[in-house]
Short mmCIF file of C-alpha atoms in Angstrom, two decimals:
data_model
loop_
_atom_site.label_atom_id
_atom_site.label_comp_id
_atom_site.label_asym_id
_atom_site.label_seq_id
_atom_site.Cartn_x
_atom_site.Cartn_y
_atom_site.Cartn_z
CA MET A 1 -31.10 37.88 -18.13
CA THR A 2 -31.09 36.01 -14.83
CA LEU A 3 -28.10 34.00 -13.64
CA GLY A 4 -30.10 30.79 -13.93
CA ARG A 5 -31.02 31.41 -17.57
CA THR A 6 -27.42 32.38 -18.36
CA LEU A 7 -26.16 29.14 -16.87
CA ILE A 8 -28.71 27.05 -18.76
CA LEU A 9 -27.87 28.75 -22.05
CA GLY A 10 -24.14 28.40 -21.39
CA SER A 11 -24.49 24.70 -20.63
CA ALA A 12 -26.60 24.18 -23.75
CA LEU A 13 -23.93 25.94 -25.83
CA VAL A 14 -21.22 23.70 -24.35
CA LEU A 15 -23.23 20.60 -25.16
CA VAL A 16 -24.03 21.72 -28.69
CA CYS A 17 -20.36 22.48 -29.40
CA SER A 18 -19.22 19.11 -28.10
CA VAL A 19 -21.89 17.20 -30.01
CA LEU A 20 -20.99 19.12 -33.17
CA ALA A 21 -17.33 18.27 -32.65
CA GLN A 22 -18.18 14.59 -32.42
CA LYS A 23 -20.53 14.81 -35.43
CA ASP A 24 -17.63 16.49 -37.19
CA ASP A 25 -15.54 13.36 -36.51
CA ARG A 26 -18.30 11.20 -37.93
CA ARG A 27 -18.60 13.41 -41.03
CA LYS A 28 -14.85 13.21 -41.55
CA LEU A 29 -14.99 9.43 -41.22
CA ALA A 30 -17.86 9.26 -43.70
CA ALA A 31 -15.78 11.29 -46.18
CA MET A 32 -12.81 8.94 -45.92
CA ASP A 33 -12.10 6.15 -48.36
CA LEU A 34 -13.50 3.29 -46.30
CA PRO A 35 -15.22 -0.02 -47.11
CA PRO A 36 -18.95 0.39 -47.83
CA ILE A 37 -20.11 -1.57 -44.76
CA LEU A 38 -18.14 0.73 -42.47
CA LYS A 39 -19.48 3.81 -44.23
CA LYS A 40 -22.99 2.40 -43.86
CA ALA A 41 -22.49 1.90 -40.11
CA ILE A 42 -21.19 5.47 -39.74
CA ALA A 43 -24.10 6.94 -41.72
CA ALA A 44 -26.76 4.83 -39.97
CA PHE A 45 -25.51 5.53 -36.47
CA PRO A 46 -27.56 8.65 -35.56
CA LYS A 47 -30.84 7.14 -36.77
CA LEU A 48 -30.65 3.61 -35.38
CA ARG A 49 -33.73 2.14 -33.67
CA TYR A 50 -33.52 -1.17 -31.86
CA THR A 51 -34.08 -3.02 -28.64
CA GLY A 52 -31.86 -5.81 -27.44
CA VAL A 53 -29.76 -7.54 -24.84
CA ARG A 54 -26.02 -7.27 -25.00
CA ILE A 55 -23.07 -8.56 -23.03
CA ILE A 56 -20.15 -6.23 -22.31
CA GLU A 57 -16.74 -7.33 -21.08
CA PHE A 58 -13.84 -5.15 -19.96
CA LYS A 59 -10.27 -5.97 -19.07
CA GLU A 60 -9.20 -4.28 -15.80
CA GLY A 61 -5.62 -5.11 -14.98
CA PRO A 62 -5.45 -8.92 -14.90
CA GLU A 63 -9.23 -9.25 -14.35
CA ARG A 64 -12.03 -9.45 -16.90
CA LYS A 65 -15.44 -8.12 -15.82
CA ARG A 66 -18.62 -8.86 -17.67
CA HIS A 67 -22.21 -7.71 -17.34
CA THR A 68 -25.48 -7.85 -19.30
CA GLU A 69 -27.56 -4.85 -20.37
CA ASN A 70 -31.07 -4.42 -21.73
CA VAL A 71 -30.93 -1.65 -24.32
CA ILE A 72 -33.57 0.51 -26.01
CA ARG A 73 -32.35 2.94 -28.65
CA ASP A 74 -34.33 5.42 -30.73
CA GLY A 75 -32.06 7.77 -32.64
CA ASP A 76 -30.29 10.04 -30.20
CA LYS A 77 -32.20 8.68 -27.20
CA SER A 78 -31.30 5.52 -25.34
CA ARG A 79 -32.21 3.65 -22.17
CA VAL A 80 -30.11 0.99 -20.49
CA GLU A 81 -31.33 -1.22 -17.66
CA PHE A 82 -29.99 -4.35 -16.03
CA PRO A 83 -31.52 -7.79 -15.41
CA SER A 84 -32.92 -8.39 -11.93
CA THR A 85 -30.07 -10.83 -11.25
CA SER A 86 -27.41 -8.31 -12.23
CA LEU A 87 -25.08 -6.61 -9.74
CA TYR A 88 -26.42 -3.37 -11.17
CA ALA A 89 -30.12 -4.22 -10.96
CA GLY A 90 -32.26 -1.15 -10.36
CA GLN A 91 -29.86 1.28 -12.03
CA ILE A 92 -31.12 3.07 -15.13
CA ILE A 93 -29.11 5.06 -17.65
CA ILE A 94 -31.00 7.38 -19.99
CA GLU A 95 -29.34 9.52 -22.65
CA ILE A 96 -31.53 12.31 -23.93
CA ASP A 97 -30.99 15.87 -25.15
CA GLY A 98 -27.21 15.51 -24.96
CA LYS A 99 -27.29 14.49 -21.30
CA ARG A 100 -26.61 11.19 -19.60
CA LEU A 101 -28.73 10.52 -16.51
CA HIS A 102 -27.49 7.61 -14.42
CA TYR A 103 -29.88 6.68 -11.62
CA PHE A 104 -28.58 4.89 -8.51
CA PRO A 105 -31.52 3.52 -6.49
CA ALA A 106 -29.60 2.86 -3.26
CA GLN A 107 -28.53 6.50 -2.92
CA ASN A 108 -31.65 7.81 -4.74
CA GLU A 109 -29.29 9.96 -6.80
CA VAL A 110 -29.19 10.86 -10.44
CA HIS A 111 -25.72 11.60 -11.77
CA VAL A 112 -25.96 14.12 -14.59
CA LEU A 113 -23.15 13.67 -17.13
CA PRO A 114 -22.53 14.50 -20.79
CA ALA A 115 -24.03 12.04 -23.26
CA ARG A 116 -21.55 9.48 -24.55
CA LYS A 117 -23.27 7.83 -27.44
CA GLU A 118 -21.46 9.75 -30.17
CA GLU A 119 -18.16 8.53 -28.76
CA ALA A 120 -18.77 5.14 -30.31
CA PHE A 121 -16.87 6.31 -33.39
CA GLY A 122 -14.32 8.49 -31.59
CA ARG A 123 -11.74 5.73 -31.23
CA ALA A 124 -12.26 4.51 -34.78
CA PHE A 125 -11.73 8.07 -36.02
CA ARG A 126 -8.57 8.52 -33.97
CA VAL A 127 -7.25 5.15 -35.04
CA LEU A 128 -7.96 5.84 -38.70
CA THR A 129 -6.70 9.41 -38.77
CA HIS A 130 -4.28 9.95 -35.89
CA HIS A 131 -2.16 6.83 -36.02
CA ARG A 132 0.99 8.94 -36.17
CA GLY A 133 3.17 7.81 -39.04
CA ASP A 134 1.59 4.37 -38.94
CA PRO A 135 -0.95 3.77 -41.70
CA VAL A 136 -3.79 1.47 -40.70
CA LYS A 137 -5.50 -1.07 -42.92
CA VAL A 138 -9.23 -1.80 -43.08
CA THR A 139 -10.39 -5.11 -44.53
CA THR A 140 -13.83 -6.67 -44.74
CA SER A 141 -15.15 -10.20 -45.06
CA ALA A 142 -18.21 -12.26 -44.20
CA GLY A 143 -18.72 -12.19 -40.44
CA GLU A 144 -20.22 -14.65 -37.94
CA VAL A 145 -23.91 -14.86 -37.04
CA VAL A 146 -24.59 -12.63 -34.05
CA ALA A 147 -27.93 -12.63 -32.17
CA GLY A 148 -29.41 -14.60 -35.06
CA HIS A 149 -28.37 -12.04 -37.70
CA ARG A 150 -25.82 -12.39 -40.49
CA THR A 151 -23.00 -9.85 -40.27
CA GLU A 152 -20.13 -8.41 -42.29
CA GLN A 153 -16.82 -8.13 -40.51
CA ALA A 154 -14.62 -5.03 -40.74
CA VAL A 155 -11.11 -5.40 -39.36
CA ILE A 156 -8.85 -2.44 -38.62
CA SER A 157 -5.17 -3.45 -38.39
CA ASP A 158 -1.87 -1.63 -38.03
CA LYS A 159 0.87 -1.82 -40.65
CA ARG A 160 2.34 -4.92 -38.97
CA GLY A 161 -1.00 -6.71 -39.28
CA ASN A 162 -1.90 -6.51 -35.57
CA VAL A 163 -5.66 -6.22 -35.24
CA ILE A 164 -6.79 -2.99 -33.53
CA GLU A 165 -10.56 -3.47 -33.86
CA ARG A 166 -13.07 -5.98 -35.18
CA LEU A 167 -16.59 -4.89 -35.97
CA TYR A 168 -19.46 -7.20 -36.94
CA ILE A 169 -22.05 -5.09 -38.72
CA GLU A 170 -25.60 -6.10 -39.60
CA PRO A 171 -25.73 -5.10 -43.29
CA SER A 172 -29.41 -4.07 -43.65
CA LYS A 173 -29.49 -1.52 -40.81
CA GLY A 174 -25.78 -0.86 -40.30
CA LEU A 175 -25.97 -1.75 -36.59
CA ILE A 176 -22.74 -2.97 -35.00
CA LEU A 177 -23.81 -6.20 -33.32
CA LYS A 178 -20.39 -7.11 -32.03
CA ARG A 179 -17.28 -5.06 -31.45
CA GLU A 180 -13.94 -6.11 -30.08
CA ILE A 181 -10.92 -3.89 -29.42
CA PHE A 182 -7.28 -4.91 -28.93
CA ASP A 183 -4.19 -3.28 -27.51
CA ARG A 184 -0.83 -2.92 -29.26
CA SER A 185 0.18 -6.43 -28.23
CA GLY A 186 -2.94 -7.90 -29.81
CA THR A 187 -4.64 -8.68 -26.46
CA SER A 188 -8.40 -8.20 -26.38
CA VAL A 189 -9.16 -5.39 -23.93
CA GLY A 190 -12.92 -5.43 -24.24
CA PHE A 191 -15.91 -6.33 -26.33
CA PHE A 192 -19.66 -6.18 -26.53
CA HIS A 193 -21.99 -8.44 -28.43
CA PHE A 194 -25.73 -8.64 -28.70
CA THR A 195 -27.39 -11.88 -27.66
CA GLN A 196 -30.86 -10.69 -28.69
CA VAL A 197 -31.86 -7.82 -30.95
CA ASN A 198 -35.05 -6.47 -32.49
CA LEU A 199 -34.28 -4.20 -35.45
CA ASN A 200 -37.93 -3.19 -35.96
CA PRO A 201 -39.10 -2.50 -32.42
CA ARG A 202 -42.15 -0.68 -31.16
CA ILE A 203 -40.74 1.91 -28.76
CA ASP A 204 -42.81 3.96 -26.33
CA PRO A 205 -41.37 7.52 -26.07
CA ALA A 206 -42.14 7.36 -22.35
CA GLU A 207 -39.19 4.95 -22.05
CA PHE A 208 -36.90 7.97 -22.29
CA THR A 209 -38.69 10.04 -19.67
CA PRO A 210 -36.54 9.73 -16.55
CA PRO A 211 -38.64 8.21 -13.73
CA PHE A 212 -36.47 9.73 -11.01
CA ARG A 213 -38.73 12.29 -9.36
CA GLY A 214 -37.55 12.91 -5.83
CA ALA A 215 -34.03 11.71 -6.55
CA ARG A 216 -31.15 14.06 -5.73
CA ARG A 217 -29.55 15.46 -8.88
CA VAL A 218 -25.75 15.56 -8.81
CA THR A 219 -23.69 16.93 -11.66
CA VAL A 220 -20.35 15.43 -12.55
CA GLU A 221 -18.65 18.63 -11.31
CA ASP A 222 -20.43 18.24 -7.94
CA LEU A 223 -19.21 14.65 -7.78
CA ALA A 224 -15.66 15.70 -8.57
CA ARG A 225 -15.64 18.44 -5.91
CA ARG A 226 -17.13 16.03 -3.36
CA MET A 227 -14.43 13.45 -4.08
CA ALA A 228 -11.70 16.06 -3.84
CA ARG A 229 -13.05 17.29 -0.50
CA ASP A 230 -13.52 13.80 0.96
CA ASN A 231 -9.97 12.76 0.03
CA GLN A 232 -8.13 15.98 0.94
CA MET A 233 -7.38 16.74 -2.70
CA LEU A 234 -7.21 20.17 -4.35
CA PRO A 235 -10.34 21.03 -6.40
CA VAL A 236 -8.21 21.62 -9.52
CA MET A 237 -10.26 21.25 -12.69
CA PHE A 238 -10.42 22.48 -16.26
CA PRO A 239 -12.74 25.47 -16.61
CA LYS A 240 -16.25 24.53 -17.62
CA GLY A 241 -16.59 25.56 -21.24
CA ASP A 242 -16.51 24.38 -24.80
CA ARG A 243 -12.92 23.17 -24.77
CA PHE A 244 -13.01 20.62 -21.94
CA ARG A 245 -16.01 18.62 -20.81
CA LEU A 246 -15.69 16.64 -17.60
CA GLU A 247 -16.98 13.16 -18.30
CA HIS A 248 -16.29 11.34 -15.07
CA ALA A 249 -14.31 11.55 -11.86
CA ARG A 250 -13.28 8.89 -9.39
CA ILE A 251 -10.82 7.96 -6.71
CA ILE A 252 -8.35 5.17 -7.40
CA ARG A 253 -6.34 3.49 -4.63
CA PHE A 254 -2.70 2.83 -5.31
CA GLY A 255 -0.87 1.14 -2.47
CA GLY A 256 -3.65 2.32 -0.18
CA ASN A 257 -3.11 5.98 -1.16
CA PRO A 258 -5.86 7.86 -3.01
CA VAL A 259 -5.35 9.16 -6.55
CA PHE A 260 -7.97 11.60 -7.83
CA MET A 261 -8.77 10.95 -11.51
CA GLN A 262 -10.81 13.16 -13.79
CA MET A 263 -11.50 12.29 -17.43
CA TYR A 264 -12.29 15.06 -19.87
CA VAL A 265 -13.30 15.18 -23.49
CA GLY A 266 -11.04 17.82 -24.99
CA PRO A 267 -9.93 19.15 -28.37
CA LYS A 268 -7.56 16.22 -28.75
CA GLY A 269 -9.93 13.51 -27.56
CA ARG A 270 -10.05 12.17 -24.04
CA LEU A 271 -7.68 13.44 -21.37
CA SER A 272 -7.10 12.10 -17.89
CA LEU A 273 -6.02 14.44 -15.11
CA PHE A 274 -4.54 12.67 -12.08
CA GLN A 275 -3.75 14.19 -8.70
CA THR A 276 -1.74 12.35 -6.06
CA SER A 277 0.32 13.06 -2.97
CA GLY A 278 2.86 10.43 -4.01
CA PRO A 279 5.89 11.56 -6.07
CA ILE A 280 5.98 11.04 -9.83
CA ASP A 281 9.15 9.93 -11.58
CA LYS A 282 9.13 11.88 -14.85
CA ASP A 283 11.65 9.60 -16.54
CA ARG A 284 9.63 6.51 -15.65
CA LEU A 285 6.45 8.27 -16.79
CA ALA A 286 8.05 9.05 -20.15
CA ARG A 287 8.88 5.35 -20.59
CA MET A 288 5.25 4.36 -19.87
CA GLN A 289 3.88 6.34 -22.79
CA ARG A 290 2.55 4.23 -25.59
CA GLY A 291 1.44 4.88 -29.14
CA ASN A 292 -0.18 8.27 -29.46
CA VAL A 293 -0.68 8.64 -25.73
CA THR A 294 1.75 10.93 -23.90
CA ALA A 295 1.91 12.27 -20.36
CA HIS A 296 2.99 15.48 -18.65
CA ALA A 297 3.72 15.75 -14.90
CA TRP A 298 4.19 18.73 -12.62
CA VAL A 299 4.00 19.72 -8.98
CA MET A 300 1.63 22.38 -7.66
CA ARG A 301 0.84 23.31 -4.06
CA GLU A 302 2.64 20.19 -2.82
CA ARG A 303 0.49 17.94 -4.98
CA ASN A 304 1.64 15.94 -7.96
CA PHE A 305 -0.37 16.22 -11.18
CA VAL A 306 -0.23 14.13 -14.33
CA LEU A 307 -2.08 14.83 -17.57
CA VAL A 308 -2.39 11.85 -19.95
CA GLY A 309 -3.87 12.06 -23.43
CA ASP A 310 -3.57 11.74 -27.16
CA ALA A 311 -1.47 14.88 -27.66
CA THR A 312 2.16 15.92 -27.73
CA ALA A 313 3.92 16.75 -24.47
CA GLU A 314 3.97 20.47 -25.44
CA GLU A 315 0.22 20.44 -26.09
CA LEU A 316 -0.38 18.80 -22.70
CA GLN A 317 1.81 21.45 -21.03
CA LYS A 318 -0.30 24.21 -22.61
CA MET A 319 -3.49 22.52 -21.43
CA ALA A 320 -2.13 22.17 -17.91
CA ARG A 321 -1.82 25.97 -17.69
CA LEU A 322 -5.58 26.27 -18.19
CA LEU A 323 -6.44 24.43 -14.98
CA THR A 324 -8.41 26.41 -12.42
CA GLY A 325 -8.44 26.01 -8.66
CA ARG A 326 -4.65 26.34 -8.71
CA MET B 1 23.79 -43.61 94.37
CA PHE B 2 23.53 -43.56 90.65
CA ASP B 3 25.50 -46.14 88.75
CA LYS B 4 26.49 -45.88 85.15
CA ASP B 5 23.60 -47.94 83.78
CA PHE B 6 21.10 -45.96 85.83
CA LEU B 7 22.51 -42.66 84.57
CA LYS B 8 22.48 -43.98 81.03
CA LYS B 9 18.83 -44.94 81.41
CA MET B 10 17.94 -41.50 82.83
CA HIS B 11 19.85 -39.73 80.08
CA ALA B 12 17.95 -41.76 77.46
CA GLU B 13 14.73 -40.84 79.29
CA GLU B 14 13.75 -44.45 79.48
CA ALA B 15 10.93 -45.54 81.78
CA LEU B 16 12.13 -46.15 85.36
CA SER B 17 10.97 -48.90 87.62
CA SER B 18 9.21 -47.98 90.86
CA ALA B 19 12.31 -48.73 92.87
CA GLU B 20 14.41 -46.53 90.65
CA GLU B 21 11.82 -43.77 90.94
CA ALA B 22 11.99 -43.96 94.71
CA VAL B 23 15.77 -43.53 94.55
CA VAL B 24 15.35 -40.40 92.42
CA ASP B 25 12.71 -38.96 94.78
CA GLU B 26 15.05 -39.49 97.78
CA ALA B 27 17.90 -37.77 95.97
CA LEU B 28 15.71 -34.78 95.24
CA ARG B 29 14.79 -34.50 98.91
CA SER B 30 18.41 -34.46 100.06
CA SER B 31 19.89 -31.56 102.06
CA ALA B 32 22.17 -30.50 99.23
CA GLN B 33 19.20 -30.16 96.92
CA GLU B 34 17.28 -28.17 99.52
CA ALA B 35 20.24 -25.81 100.00
CA MET B 36 20.51 -25.22 96.25
CA LYS B 37 16.76 -24.62 96.05
CA SER B 38 17.02 -21.90 98.75
CA ALA B 39 19.99 -20.24 97.07
CA VAL B 40 18.21 -19.95 93.73
CA LYS B 41 15.10 -18.59 95.45
CA ALA B 42 17.15 -15.92 97.15
CA LEU B 43 18.58 -14.52 93.86
CA PRO B 44 17.31 -10.95 93.05
CA ASP B 45 14.54 -10.65 90.39
CA ASP B 46 16.23 -8.70 87.56
CA GLN B 47 13.46 -6.67 85.82
CA PRO B 48 14.42 -4.61 82.60
CA SER B 49 14.07 -0.82 83.11
CA MET B 50 11.19 1.12 81.48
CA THR B 51 13.65 3.33 79.64
CA TRP B 52 15.39 0.34 78.12
CA ARG B 53 12.06 -1.18 77.26
CA SER B 54 10.79 1.92 75.57
CA GLU B 55 14.05 2.32 73.63
CA LEU B 56 13.75 -1.28 72.56
CA ASN B 57 10.14 -0.78 71.49
CA GLY B 58 11.10 2.33 69.54
CA ARG B 59 13.85 0.48 67.73
CA LEU B 60 11.53 -2.40 67.03
CA LEU B 61 8.91 -0.01 65.61
CA GLU B 62 11.37 1.69 63.32
CA LEU B 63 12.70 -1.58 62.21
CA GLY B 64 9.16 -2.67 61.45
CA LYS B 65 8.43 0.52 59.43
CA SER B 66 11.48 0.18 57.26
CA VAL B 67 10.70 -3.46 56.67
CA GLU B 68 7.09 -2.52 55.74
CA LYS B 69 8.39 0.23 53.46
CA LYS B 70 10.68 -2.17 51.72
CA ARG B 71 7.88 -4.69 51.45
CA ARG B 72 5.51 -2.13 49.90
CA GLY B 73 8.19 -0.90 47.59
CA TRP B 74 8.70 -4.40 46.31
CA LEU B 75 4.93 -4.74 45.82
CA VAL B 76 5.14 -1.89 43.29
CA TRP B 77 8.56 -2.37 41.77
CA ARG B 78 8.54 -6.11 41.40
CA PRO B 79 5.57 -6.18 39.01
CA ALA B 80 6.81 -3.02 37.25
CA LEU B 81 10.19 -4.57 36.71
CA GLY B 82 8.51 -7.71 35.53
CA LEU B 83 6.36 -5.80 33.04
CA GLY B 84 9.28 -3.76 31.87
CA PHE B 85 11.34 -6.84 31.30
CA ALA B 86 8.48 -8.54 29.46
CA GLY B 87 7.95 -5.45 27.32
CA ALA B 88 11.60 -5.20 26.45
CA LEU B 89 11.63 -8.87 25.58
CA ALA B 90 8.53 -8.44 23.41
CA LEU B 91 10.09 -5.44 21.68
CA VAL B 92 13.25 -7.31 20.92
CA LEU B 93 11.32 -10.28 19.60
CA THR B 94 9.04 -8.04 17.51
CA LEU B 95 11.94 -6.15 15.99
CA LYS B 96 13.56 -9.42 15.17
CA MET B 97 10.33 -10.62 13.52
CA GLN B 98 9.96 -7.36 11.58
CA ASP B 99 13.46 -7.69 10.37
CA THR B 100 12.64 -11.07 8.95
CA THR B 101 9.16 -10.33 7.59
CA ILE B 102 9.63 -7.00 5.82
CA PRO B 103 8.64 -7.91 2.30
CA PRO B 104 11.07 -7.33 -0.52
CA THR B 105 10.51 -4.32 -2.78
CA PRO B 106 7.26 -4.97 -4.59
CA SER B 107 7.76 -5.94 -8.19
CA GLY B 108 4.25 -4.77 -9.20
CA PRO B 109 3.47 -1.86 -11.51
CA SER B 110 4.77 1.59 -10.62
CA LEU B 111 2.43 4.51 -9.95
CA GLU B 112 3.40 5.99 -13.31
CA ALA B 113 2.48 2.78 -15.17
CA ALA B 114 -0.75 2.49 -13.18
CA LEU B 115 -1.86 6.01 -14.18
CA VAL B 116 -1.27 5.42 -17.87
CA ASP B 117 -3.02 2.03 -17.61
CA GLU B 118 -6.02 3.66 -15.90
CA HIS B 119 -6.30 6.19 -18.70
CA MET B 120 -6.15 3.49 -21.39
CA GLU B 121 -8.66 1.26 -19.60
CA ALA B 122 -11.11 4.12 -19.12
CA LEU B 123 -10.71 5.06 -22.78
CA ASN B 124 -11.36 1.50 -23.93
CA ALA B 125 -14.27 1.06 -21.52
CA THR B 126 -15.99 4.19 -22.83
CA THR B 127 -15.46 3.09 -26.42
CA ILE B 128 -16.90 -0.35 -25.79
CA ALA B 129 -19.78 0.72 -23.56
CA GLY B 130 -20.96 3.68 -25.62
CA ALA B 131 -24.20 4.71 -23.94
CA GLY B 132 -24.09 1.66 -21.67
CA LEU B 133 -22.25 1.03 -18.42
CA ALA B 134 -18.48 1.51 -18.55
CA SER B 135 -16.25 -0.27 -16.04
CA HIS B 136 -15.28 2.90 -14.17
CA GLU B 137 -18.93 3.70 -13.39
CA ALA B 138 -19.90 0.12 -12.56
CA HIS B 139 -20.93 0.39 -8.90
CA PRO B 140 -23.01 -2.58 -7.76
CA THR B 141 -26.43 -1.79 -6.31
CA PRO B 142 -26.62 -2.74 -2.63
CA ALA B 143 -29.47 -5.10 -1.80
CA MET B 144 -32.44 -2.96 -1.00
CA ALA B 145 -36.17 -2.71 -1.51
CA THR B 146 -37.31 -1.45 -4.90
CA ASP B 147 -37.91 2.28 -4.91
CA GLU B 148 -41.23 3.58 -6.07
CA LEU B 149 -40.77 5.44 -9.34
CA TYR B 150 -42.47 8.70 -10.06
CA ASP B 151 -43.28 10.38 -13.32
CA TRP B 152 -41.02 13.15 -14.58
CA GLN B 153 -41.72 15.50 -17.42
CA ARG B 154 -39.35 16.33 -20.28
CA SER B 155 -39.20 19.87 -18.91
CA ASP B 156 -37.58 18.43 -15.78
CA VAL B 157 -34.72 17.17 -17.96
CA GLU B 158 -34.33 20.49 -19.72
CA SER B 159 -34.12 22.28 -16.40
CA LEU B 160 -31.11 20.20 -15.28
#
């Protein structure tokens, strides 16, 4: 067997394992005692077919950023484009065969990343099953009209009644037309809602054929190594395999100094690995932990590392020992 | 011959009348004047010696050189001293300004808080966006001409 074929088979195995893990979450959710509308949304998710326009808003620090997307979805395949007036006009995101292909026209690059669609229920699963010691409550009621469709509202709250998530689900197809998530203080940290939707679309399969011939293909690992090199960071990463899947990497500026961030999907959900030249105060870091999210810091080769994730400190310490490039 | 008024007039260099001028001319032609004239003419002509002259010239030259040296020195040192003084003054003023404009310790989030916040925001963004564009991958497209798109095959995807 050639090296190329081995690598392709290995990558396929990694993707299959991760998709199965996420499907496992969805199966576990479906088996839980949940309101019927939520169970319908979970069951319908892999087979949904629709086209539509949706608005997404995120909270970043004190700012709120919003953009509009044109979406085509056919089961496990999806295509996202942006209006011509959008800041992101020209970019195309296609998810197919477990991969996410994000095309940037200015650089003529296609960033190859793991598909993210299945993650839609990851948070709900963690909230419903991993809320340590804190039982959550799920209630339903008639929802508002979204994109011209009647909805049913499912509200997930903590034991004190603080809303964690609101979902507005179209009852005939089980499509979530509006979703809003909140932090522990009850502040909305992001939402999406459809402004137009066609639940019985005619979809051309060619929509999911990436039109990027001639574009340079860059994997997320390539991007991470490039960022590390350009910012004089160590190329420390989790080994590529079935346990940790690198989802994205970027450089954050804090006080003008670069911090190298990598986000992985791991056995305990998403993990962030930070690398910085600035010192980390472990006591202060311990005080910053919130809810199920903990952090572990250490120094290696004169660089400071922090691992943040939904795991205990001991589990994070064990994971830290798996890092390569040390 | 010369009375007081006449002498006063001559001393003040006032204009003399023609009669007064004639008196002066006669006095100049007197025997005493002629004798004095001859005595002065007979005095020896005292010329400075060449040796003395050359010594004098030498001393004058040296004096000139040292003056020139001092003058040139001042041409360099005066501006340098001026610049140095201005620089020192600027430094003092700058240090004083820095002392007064150093901002107080920032009361913004610590690095530790920022890292945990980044993790939470990325987590939320991925949850909300699903297959769409999450905030951490939202890089605006620079204004450019539309690229021509080519056809790919499914096998191209599988080979990635």
